[in-house]
Amino acid sequence: MEPPKKQSQTKPISVSAAGLIVYNYRPGQERPITSYVIGRYTCGLGPRDRATIYNTRYENMIDTAFQKCINPDCGAEFDCGQALFKCPSCGELLDIRYDWDKIYVPSKLSEFARRWATRENRLDFSGVWRFRELLDFCEDDYKVSIGEGQTILQQNDAVAKYVDMKPGCLFLQYEGLNPSGSFKDNGMTAAFSHAKMVGATSSACASTGNTSASVALYAHSCGVKCTVFIGSGRIAFGKLSQSMDYGAQTIQILGDFDDCMRQVQDVCSKLGLYLLNSLNPFRLEGQKAIMYRIIEGLGWDVPDWIVVPGGNLGNSSAFGKAFSELKQLGLIDRIPRMAIINAAGADTLTDLVNNKKLSWNDSKIDRAIIDEYYADLTARNFSPHTCASAIEISRPVNLKKCLRAIDICAGVVRAVTDKEIIDAKAIIGKYGLGCEPASAATIAGLKHLRAEGVIGGDERVACVLTGHPLKDPNVTVNYHKEKQGEFSNPPIEAPNDLDAIIKLIQ
Ligand code: F0G
């Protein structure tokens, strides 16, 4: 099933005064002429919207993908040789788009199964790159992989019972089995491949912990420097230990994740660092693979529902895009519905969608609703709080893409309390392979949706468990030792005496 060799991009047609190499990217197409720079160059835009453009080995670029602004009034397009993160014209989010007629895409998803037989090839082994035709934005030589995506889709009847679902209907997708212990590796393998493609040497991210761990791991594996910004006192110890251990420069800011997110964007613009947050559209391309693997785990069939925790809303955005593309390509015949679960202490999406009635609205999002909402958060000096620190975010950067995903997947949004999260987490630990608190929001949310009758007991549901249980041992230990819930399983103190110990066990 190997695709035919890619065509190289058109040669440069002129060099501008500022050292810009100007291409006619694809002669005869509508896309405007786009540009590259020799060395590193920062465009003269406002600080938030600046684009860092790197020296690109343009002769190796492929012409199957491009970047496109999601704002329909703008719709600007850019080649993939630029590290932009926001549209330089209007400041909106960017998507990666493909010229599918130029890509060899298998006629059936099940054809990807053949790559299992050739997994000595590092790209066929990767749980992301073995679907590489579905994220075809760079040459294989640039692709970075550390063996991400060897994850499990587990059917779990005991957890199904907890949420009142029929046996055989509930599936748990364990993304904690990735090399850095969270789903982030799916995105980082793609983003670092792009970073290599554009010749980036230094990178940065803001993080509630898992992004920083994953960035640190990939950066050191492919020789890119990295700085991670974390909120002071807001990060689980397992995650903090990883970024330090993997050699990242770790900066703790006196503030929350939203403060870190603002700072990192400005720092990246000013210093020309490659930004690895989910604003980076290449990262989301990698995260689409989580859905491909769920489909694979179901024998190349789609579930009825995907349930995912909502933080910065990168996953939900990526999943919606994945399904929309698969449908467009005729690789699936229906799109599953999606439930996005917030923590009650960080419920911006839930509030905006369910109470303020914010929607994609055929891409004409009512920005006034968002602006008013954020102005109110600022006026109240609001800082989100939840034990699920991974999703302790009140200004999700992918909000608009997520609204699109909700539209694509007929999505619903719910918020769950910390108590519901830690109880669900204990159930996933007791009957499954465990997960960190944010991941357990899925099961807590599913319980709500079952009680409401939104999800049927016999529908097939796949919950994305985004992070490993050892990421946040404090929440787990406190739950059990301090008997915080009905599933607490505290250690029993025993005297150092054989008979007494045996008596306890019997
Ligand atoms: N689950 C876990 C374990 C996470 O680490 C995150 C996000 C999410 C869910 C939310 O995913 O942003 O795609 O909606 N963690 C980021 C970080 C923000 O910095 O590690 P999302």
Coordinates of C-alpha atoms and ligand atoms in Angstrom, one line a residue:
M1 CA 0.0 0.0 0.0
E2 CA 3.0 2.3 -0.2
P3 CA 2.1 5.6 -1.9
P4 CA 3.9 6.7 -5.0
K5 CA 6.9 9.0 -4.3
K6 CA 5.9 12.6 -3.6
Q7 CA 6.6 15.4 -6.0
S8 CA 9.0 18.1 -4.8
Q9 CA 7.7 21.6 -4.5
T10 CA 8.1 24.2 -7.2
K11 CA 11.4 25.9 -7.2
P12 CA 11.6 29.5 -5.9
I13 CA 10.7 32.1 -8.5
S14 CA 12.2 35.2 -7.0
V15 CA 14.0 36.6 -3.9
S16 CA 12.6 39.8 -2.3
A17 CA 14.5 42.7 -0.7
A18 CA 14.0 41.3 2.8
G19 CA 15.6 38.0 1.8
L20 CA 12.2 36.4 1.3
I21 CA 12.2 33.6 -1.2
V22 CA 8.9 33.8 -3.0
Y23 CA 7.3 30.8 -4.5
N24 CA 4.4 30.4 -6.7
Y25 CA 3.3 27.6 -4.4
R26 CA 1.2 25.7 -6.8
P27 CA 0.9 27.3 -10.2
G28 CA -2.6 27.5 -11.5
Q29 CA -4.2 27.2 -8.1
E30 CA -6.1 29.8 -6.1
R31 CA -3.7 29.8 -3.2
P32 CA -1.8 33.1 -2.9
I33 CA 1.9 33.3 -3.4
T34 CA 3.6 32.5 -0.1
S35 CA 7.0 33.1 1.1
Y36 CA 10.0 31.7 3.0
V37 CA 13.0 33.3 4.6
I38 CA 16.6 32.3 4.7
G39 CA 17.6 32.1 8.3
R40 CA 15.0 33.1 10.9
Y41 CA 12.7 36.0 10.5
T42 CA 9.9 37.5 12.4
C43 CA 7.1 39.2 10.5
G44 CA 6.3 42.8 11.4
L45 CA 2.9 42.0 13.0
G46 CA 1.5 42.8 16.5
P47 CA 3.2 40.8 19.3
R48 CA 0.5 38.2 19.6
D49 CA 0.2 37.6 15.9
R50 CA 3.8 37.5 14.9
A51 CA 4.8 34.5 12.8
T52 CA 8.2 33.0 13.2
I53 CA 9.4 31.7 9.9
Y54 CA 12.4 29.4 9.7
N55 CA 14.8 28.4 7.1
T56 CA 13.0 25.6 5.3
R57 CA 14.7 22.9 3.3
Y58 CA 12.2 23.8 0.6
E59 CA 13.4 21.4 -2.0
N60 CA 12.1 18.6 0.1
M61 CA 8.7 20.0 0.8
I62 CA 5.7 18.1 -0.3
D63 CA 2.8 19.8 -1.9
T64 CA -0.1 17.8 -0.5
A65 CA -0.8 20.0 2.5
F66 CA -1.3 23.6 3.4
Q67 CA -2.4 25.8 6.3
K68 CA -5.7 27.6 6.2
C69 CA -7.3 30.2 8.5
I70 CA -10.5 28.9 10.0
N71 CA -12.1 32.4 9.9
P72 CA -14.4 32.3 6.8
D73 CA -14.0 36.0 6.3
C74 CA -10.3 35.6 6.0
G75 CA -9.5 32.1 4.8
A76 CA -5.9 32.9 4.2
E77 CA -3.7 30.0 3.1
F78 CA -0.1 29.3 3.8
D79 CA 2.3 26.5 3.0
C80 CA 3.5 24.1 5.6
G81 CA 7.0 25.6 5.7
Q82 CA 6.0 28.2 8.1
A83 CA 5.5 28.0 11.9
L84 CA 2.6 30.4 12.3
F85 CA 0.2 29.1 15.1
K86 CA -2.2 32.0 14.3
C87 CA -3.3 33.5 11.1
P88 CA -0.9 36.4 10.4
S89 CA -3.7 38.2 8.6
C90 CA -6.5 38.0 11.2
G91 CA -5.1 36.3 14.3
E92 CA -7.5 33.3 14.1
L93 CA -6.6 29.6 14.5
L94 CA -5.1 27.7 11.6
D95 CA -6.0 24.3 10.2
I96 CA -4.0 21.9 8.2
R97 CA -5.8 21.1 5.0
Y98 CA -4.9 18.5 2.4
D99 CA -5.2 18.1 -1.4
W100 CA -6.7 14.7 -1.1
D101 CA -6.5 14.0 -4.8
K102 CA -2.7 14.2 -4.5
I103 CA -2.5 11.8 -1.7
Y104 CA -2.6 8.0 -2.0
V105 CA -5.2 7.2 0.6
P106 CA -6.3 3.5 1.0
S107 CA -9.8 2.8 -0.2
K108 CA -10.6 1.1 3.2
L109 CA -9.3 1.9 6.7
S110 CA -8.6 -1.8 7.2
E111 CA -5.8 -1.6 4.7
F112 CA -3.7 0.1 7.4
A113 CA -3.7 -3.2 9.2
R114 CA -1.0 -4.4 6.8
R115 CA 1.5 -2.1 8.4
W116 CA 1.5 -4.4 11.5
A117 CA 3.6 -6.9 9.4
T118 CA 6.3 -4.3 8.7
R119 CA 6.6 -2.8 12.2
E120 CA 10.4 -3.0 12.1
N121 CA 10.0 0.2 10.1
R122 CA 9.8 2.9 12.8
L123 CA 7.0 4.7 11.0
D124 CA 4.9 1.6 10.7
F125 CA 5.5 0.9 14.4
S126 CA 4.3 4.4 15.4
G127 CA 0.6 4.5 16.3
V128 CA 0.5 7.9 14.6
W129 CA 2.6 7.5 11.5
R130 CA 1.2 4.2 10.4
F131 CA -1.8 6.3 9.4
R132 CA 0.5 8.8 7.7
E133 CA -1.5 9.2 4.6
L134 CA -4.1 10.9 6.8
L135 CA -1.7 13.5 8.0
D136 CA 0.5 13.9 5.0
F137 CA 2.3 17.2 5.6
C138 CA 6.0 16.3 5.7
E139 CA 8.5 14.0 4.2
D140 CA 9.4 10.8 6.1
D141 CA 12.9 11.9 6.7
Y142 CA 11.7 14.7 9.1
K143 CA 9.3 12.4 11.0
V144 CA 10.2 12.1 14.6
S145 CA 9.0 9.0 16.5
I146 CA 9.7 7.5 19.9
G147 CA 7.2 4.7 19.6
E148 CA 4.1 6.7 20.5
G149 CA 0.6 5.3 20.2
Q150 CA 1.0 1.7 21.4
T151 CA -2.2 2.1 23.3
I152 CA -5.0 -0.3 24.2
L153 CA -8.8 -0.1 23.6
Q154 CA -10.2 -2.1 26.5
Q155 CA -13.7 -3.3 26.7
N156 CA -14.7 -2.9 30.3
D157 CA -17.9 -4.4 31.6
A158 CA -17.3 -3.6 35.3
V159 CA -16.9 0.1 34.6
A160 CA -19.9 -0.2 32.2
K161 CA -22.0 -1.4 35.1
Y162 CA -20.9 1.7 37.1
V163 CA -22.3 4.0 34.4
D164 CA -25.4 1.8 33.8
M165 CA -24.4 0.5 30.4
K166 CA -24.9 -3.0 29.0
P167 CA -22.0 -5.5 28.9
G168 CA -19.9 -5.2 25.7
C169 CA -20.8 -1.5 25.1
L170 CA -18.1 0.5 27.0
F171 CA -14.5 0.8 25.8
L172 CA -11.6 2.6 27.5
Q173 CA -8.9 4.0 25.3
Y174 CA -5.7 4.1 27.4
E175 CA -3.6 6.9 26.2
G176 CA -1.6 6.8 29.4
L177 CA 0.4 4.0 27.8
N178 CA 2.2 6.5 25.6
P179 CA 6.0 7.0 26.2
S180 CA 5.5 10.1 28.3
G181 CA 2.3 8.7 29.9
S182 CA -0.3 10.8 28.2
F183 CA -2.1 11.4 24.9
K184 CA 0.2 14.4 24.2
D185 CA 2.7 12.2 22.5
N186 CA 0.3 11.7 19.6
G187 CA 0.5 15.4 19.0
M188 CA 4.2 16.0 19.7
T189 CA 5.4 13.4 17.2
A190 CA 3.6 15.4 14.6
A191 CA 4.6 18.9 15.9
F192 CA 8.2 18.0 16.4
S193 CA 8.3 16.5 12.8
H194 CA 7.1 19.9 11.6
A195 CA 9.6 21.6 13.8
K196 CA 12.4 19.5 12.2
M197 CA 11.0 20.2 8.8
V198 CA 11.2 24.0 9.3
G199 CA 14.6 23.8 11.0
A200 CA 13.5 25.0 14.5
T201 CA 16.2 24.6 17.1
S202 CA 14.4 25.9 20.2
S203 CA 10.9 25.3 21.4
A204 CA 8.5 26.2 24.3
C205 CA 5.1 25.4 25.7
A206 CA 2.8 26.4 28.5
S207 CA 1.4 23.4 30.4
T208 CA -0.7 22.0 33.1
G209 CA 1.9 19.2 33.1
N210 CA 1.4 16.6 30.4
T211 CA 2.3 18.9 27.5
S212 CA 5.6 19.9 29.3
A213 CA 6.5 16.2 30.0
S214 CA 5.8 15.2 26.4
V215 CA 7.6 18.3 24.9
A216 CA 10.6 17.6 27.2
L217 CA 10.8 14.0 26.1
Y218 CA 10.5 14.7 22.4
A219 CA 12.8 17.7 22.5
H220 CA 15.6 15.8 24.0
S221 CA 15.1 12.9 21.7
C222 CA 15.5 15.0 18.6
G223 CA 18.0 17.7 19.7
V224 CA 15.7 20.7 20.0
K225 CA 16.0 22.9 23.1
C226 CA 12.9 23.5 25.1
T227 CA 11.5 25.7 27.8
V228 CA 8.3 24.8 29.6
F229 CA 6.0 27.3 31.5
I230 CA 4.0 25.9 34.3
G231 CA 1.7 27.6 36.9
S232 CA 3.2 27.7 40.3
G233 CA 1.7 25.0 42.6
R234 CA -0.7 23.9 39.8
I235 CA 1.0 20.9 38.4
A236 CA 0.9 17.2 39.5
F237 CA 4.2 15.9 40.8
G238 CA 4.6 13.0 38.3
K239 CA 4.5 15.5 35.5
L240 CA 6.8 18.1 37.1
S241 CA 9.3 15.3 37.8
Q242 CA 9.3 14.3 34.1
S243 CA 10.0 17.7 32.6
M244 CA 12.9 18.2 35.0
D245 CA 14.2 14.7 34.5
Y246 CA 14.0 15.0 30.7
G247 CA 16.2 18.1 30.8
A248 CA 13.7 20.9 30.0
Q249 CA 14.2 24.4 31.2
T250 CA 11.2 24.6 33.6
I251 CA 9.8 28.0 34.5
Q252 CA 7.2 28.2 37.2
I253 CA 5.1 31.3 36.8
L254 CA 3.2 32.9 39.7
G255 CA -0.1 32.4 38.0
D256 CA -2.4 29.7 36.5
F257 CA -2.3 27.9 33.1
D258 CA -4.1 30.7 31.3
D259 CA -1.4 33.2 32.5
C260 CA 1.3 30.7 31.2
M261 CA -0.4 30.4 27.9
R262 CA -0.4 34.2 27.4
Q263 CA 3.2 34.5 28.4
V264 CA 4.5 31.7 26.2
Q265 CA 2.9 33.1 23.1
D266 CA 4.6 36.4 23.6
V267 CA 7.9 34.8 24.5
C268 CA 7.8 32.6 21.4
S269 CA 7.1 35.6 19.2
K270 CA 9.9 37.7 20.7
L271 CA 12.5 34.9 20.8
G272 CA 11.5 33.0 17.7
L273 CA 10.8 29.8 19.6
Y274 CA 8.7 27.0 18.1
L275 CA 5.4 26.9 20.0
L276 CA 4.2 23.4 21.0
N277 CA 0.8 24.1 22.5
S278 CA -2.3 22.9 20.8
L279 CA -2.6 26.3 19.0
N280 CA 0.0 24.5 16.8
P281 CA -2.2 23.0 14.1
F282 CA 0.4 20.2 13.3
R283 CA 0.0 18.9 16.9
L284 CA -3.7 18.4 16.3
E285 CA -3.0 16.4 13.2
G286 CA -1.2 13.8 15.3
Q287 CA -4.0 13.7 17.8
K288 CA -6.4 12.6 15.1
A289 CA -4.6 9.2 15.3
I290 CA -6.3 8.5 18.7
M291 CA -9.6 8.2 16.7
Y292 CA -8.0 6.0 14.0
R293 CA -6.8 3.6 16.7
I294 CA -10.2 3.5 18.4
I295 CA -11.7 2.6 15.0
E296 CA -9.0 0.0 14.6
G297 CA -9.7 -1.4 18.1
L298 CA -13.3 -1.9 17.1
G299 CA -12.4 -3.9 14.0
W300 CA -12.4 -0.8 11.7
D301 CA -15.8 0.2 12.8
V302 CA -16.9 3.6 14.4
P303 CA -18.4 3.7 17.9
D304 CA -21.6 5.5 18.6
W305 CA -20.0 7.9 21.0
I306 CA -16.6 9.3 21.9
V307 CA -16.3 10.8 25.4
V308 CA -13.3 13.1 26.0
P309 CA -12.2 15.4 28.8
G310 CA -12.2 19.1 27.8
G311 CA -9.3 21.4 28.8
N312 CA -7.6 23.5 26.1
L313 CA -10.0 21.6 23.7
G314 CA -7.3 20.4 21.4
N315 CA -8.4 16.7 21.5
S316 CA -12.1 17.4 20.8
S317 CA -11.1 19.7 17.9
A318 CA -8.7 17.1 16.5
F319 CA -11.3 14.3 16.8
G320 CA -14.0 16.3 15.0
K321 CA -11.6 17.1 12.2
A322 CA -10.5 13.4 12.0
F323 CA -14.1 12.2 11.6
S324 CA -15.0 14.9 9.1
E325 CA -12.0 14.0 6.9
L326 CA -12.7 10.3 7.1
K327 CA -16.3 10.9 6.1
Q328 CA -15.2 13.1 3.3
L329 CA -12.8 10.4 2.1
G330 CA -15.5 7.8 2.2
L331 CA -13.6 5.8 4.8
I332 CA -16.4 5.8 7.3
D333 CA -20.1 5.9 6.6
R334 CA -21.2 7.8 9.8
I335 CA -19.7 10.2 12.3
P336 CA -19.9 9.2 16.0
R337 CA -21.4 11.7 18.4
M338 CA -19.0 13.3 20.9
A339 CA -19.4 14.2 24.6
I340 CA -16.9 16.7 26.0
I341 CA -16.6 16.8 29.8
N342 CA -15.3 19.7 31.8
A343 CA -14.5 19.8 35.4
A344 CA -17.1 22.0 37.2
G345 CA -14.4 24.3 38.5
A346 CA -13.2 25.0 34.9
D347 CA -16.4 24.8 32.9
T348 CA -16.0 27.6 30.3
L349 CA -17.1 25.4 27.4
T350 CA -20.1 24.0 29.3
D351 CA -21.3 27.4 30.4
L352 CA -20.8 29.0 26.9
V353 CA -22.5 26.1 25.0
N354 CA -25.3 25.1 27.4
N355 CA -26.1 28.4 29.1
K356 CA -25.0 31.1 26.7
K357 CA -26.0 29.1 23.6
L358 CA -22.7 29.6 21.8
S359 CA -22.4 27.5 18.7
W360 CA -20.3 27.1 15.5
N361 CA -23.3 28.6 13.7
D362 CA -22.0 27.7 10.2
S363 CA -18.7 29.3 11.1
K364 CA -20.3 32.6 12.0
I365 CA -19.5 32.3 15.8
D366 CA -21.0 35.1 17.9
R367 CA -17.7 36.5 19.2
A368 CA -19.5 39.0 21.4
I369 CA -20.6 36.1 23.7
I370 CA -17.0 35.0 24.1
D371 CA -15.6 38.5 24.6
E372 CA -18.3 39.3 27.2
Y373 CA -17.6 36.0 29.0
Y374 CA -13.9 36.5 29.2
A375 CA -14.3 40.1 30.3
D376 CA -16.4 38.9 33.2
L377 CA -13.8 36.3 34.1
T378 CA -11.2 39.1 34.1
A379 CA -13.4 41.5 36.1
R380 CA -13.9 38.7 38.8
N381 CA -10.2 37.9 38.7
F382 CA -11.4 34.3 38.2
S383 CA -8.9 31.5 38.4
P384 CA -10.2 27.9 37.7
H385 CA -9.9 25.2 40.4
T386 CA -10.3 21.5 40.1
C387 CA -8.5 18.4 41.4
A388 CA -8.2 17.5 37.7
S389 CA -5.3 19.9 37.3
A390 CA -4.7 18.9 33.7
I391 CA -8.0 20.5 32.7
E392 CA -7.8 23.5 35.1
I393 CA -8.2 26.0 32.2
S394 CA -10.7 28.8 31.8
R395 CA -9.7 30.3 28.4
P396 CA -9.4 27.3 26.1
V397 CA -7.3 28.3 23.1
N398 CA -9.1 25.9 20.7
L399 CA -12.6 27.0 21.7
K400 CA -13.7 27.8 18.1
K401 CA -12.3 24.6 16.6
C402 CA -14.1 22.7 19.4
L403 CA -17.4 24.4 18.5
R404 CA -16.8 23.2 14.9
A405 CA -16.2 19.7 16.3
I406 CA -19.4 19.8 18.3
D407 CA -21.2 20.8 15.1
I408 CA -19.6 17.9 13.1
C409 CA -20.2 15.3 15.8
A410 CA -23.6 16.5 17.1
G411 CA -21.7 16.9 20.3
V412 CA -22.8 17.5 23.9
V413 CA -21.0 19.2 26.8
R414 CA -21.2 18.5 30.5
A415 CA -19.4 19.5 33.7
V416 CA -18.7 17.1 36.6
T417 CA -17.7 17.8 40.2
D418 CA -14.4 16.9 41.7
K419 CA -16.1 14.3 43.9
E420 CA -17.6 12.6 40.8
I421 CA -14.2 12.7 39.1
I422 CA -12.3 11.0 42.0
D423 CA -15.0 8.4 42.5
A424 CA -14.9 7.6 38.8
K425 CA -11.1 7.5 38.9
A426 CA -11.2 4.9 41.7
I427 CA -13.6 2.7 39.7
I428 CA -11.3 2.9 36.6
G429 CA -8.4 2.0 38.9
K430 CA -10.2 -0.9 40.5
Y431 CA -11.6 -2.5 37.4
G432 CA -9.3 -1.2 34.7
L433 CA -5.7 0.0 34.3
G434 CA -6.2 3.3 36.1
C435 CA -5.9 6.9 34.9
E436 CA -5.3 10.4 36.1
P437 CA -8.1 12.6 37.4
A438 CA -8.8 14.6 34.2
S439 CA -9.3 11.3 32.3
A440 CA -11.8 10.1 34.8
A441 CA -14.0 13.0 34.0
T442 CA -15.1 11.0 31.0
I443 CA -16.7 8.2 33.1
A444 CA -18.2 10.7 35.5
G445 CA -19.7 12.6 32.5
L446 CA -20.9 9.4 30.9
K447 CA -22.7 8.5 34.2
H448 CA -24.5 11.9 33.9
L449 CA -25.4 11.3 30.2
R450 CA -26.7 7.8 30.9
A451 CA -28.9 9.1 33.8
E452 CA -30.3 11.8 31.5
G453 CA -30.9 9.2 28.8
V454 CA -28.8 11.2 26.3
I455 CA -26.6 8.1 25.7
G456 CA -28.4 4.7 25.5
G457 CA -27.2 1.8 27.6
D458 CA -26.7 -0.4 24.5
E459 CA -24.8 2.2 22.4
R460 CA -21.1 1.6 21.8
V461 CA -19.1 4.3 23.8
A462 CA -15.3 4.9 23.7
C463 CA -13.9 7.0 26.6
V464 CA -10.5 8.5 26.0
L465 CA -8.4 8.1 29.2
T466 CA -5.9 10.7 28.5
G467 CA -3.2 10.2 31.2
H468 CA -1.5 7.5 33.3
P469 CA -2.5 7.0 37.0
L470 CA 1.0 7.7 38.2
K471 CA 0.9 11.2 36.8
D472 CA -0.9 12.4 39.9
P473 CA -0.3 10.1 42.9
N474 CA -1.3 12.7 45.4
V475 CA -4.9 12.7 44.3
T476 CA -5.0 8.9 44.4
V477 CA -3.3 8.6 47.8
N478 CA -5.4 11.3 49.4
Y479 CA -8.6 9.7 48.0
H480 CA -7.8 6.3 49.6
K481 CA -5.9 7.3 52.8
E482 CA -8.3 10.1 53.7
K483 CA -11.4 8.0 52.8
Q484 CA -12.7 10.7 50.5
G485 CA -15.2 8.5 48.6
E486 CA -17.2 5.3 48.8
F487 CA -14.5 3.5 46.8
S488 CA -11.6 4.4 49.1
N489 CA -9.3 1.6 49.9
P490 CA -7.0 2.8 52.7
P491 CA -4.0 0.8 53.9
I492 CA -4.5 -1.0 57.1
E493 CA -2.0 -0.4 59.9
A494 CA -0.7 -3.6 61.5
P495 CA 1.7 -4.3 64.3
N496 CA 5.0 -5.9 63.3
D497 CA 3.7 -9.3 64.4
L498 CA 3.0 -12.5 62.3
D499 CA -0.1 -13.6 64.1
A500 CA -1.7 -10.2 64.1
I501 CA -0.9 -9.8 60.3
I502 CA -2.4 -13.2 59.5
K503 CA -5.5 -12.4 61.5
L504 CA -5.9 -9.2 59.5
I505 CA -5.6 -11.1 56.2
Q506 CA -8.0 -13.9 57.2
Ligands
F0G1 N1 -6.4 15.1 29.9 C1 -5.2 15.3 30.3 C2 -4.5 14.2 31.1 C3 -4.5 16.5 29.9 O1 -3.2 16.6 30.3 C4 -5.2 17.5 29.2 C5 -4.5 18.7 28.8 C6 -6.5 17.2 28.9 C7 -7.1 16.0 29.2 C8 -7.3 18.2 28.1 O2 -7.0 18.0 26.7 O3 -6.5 20.4 26.1 O4 -7.0 18.7 24.4 O5 -8.8 19.5 25.9 N2 -3.4 19.0 29.2 C9 -2.7 20.2 28.7 C10 -1.3 20.2 29.3 C11 -3.4 21.5 28.8 O6 -0.7 21.3 29.4 O7 -0.8 19.2 29.7 P1 -7.4 19.2 25.7

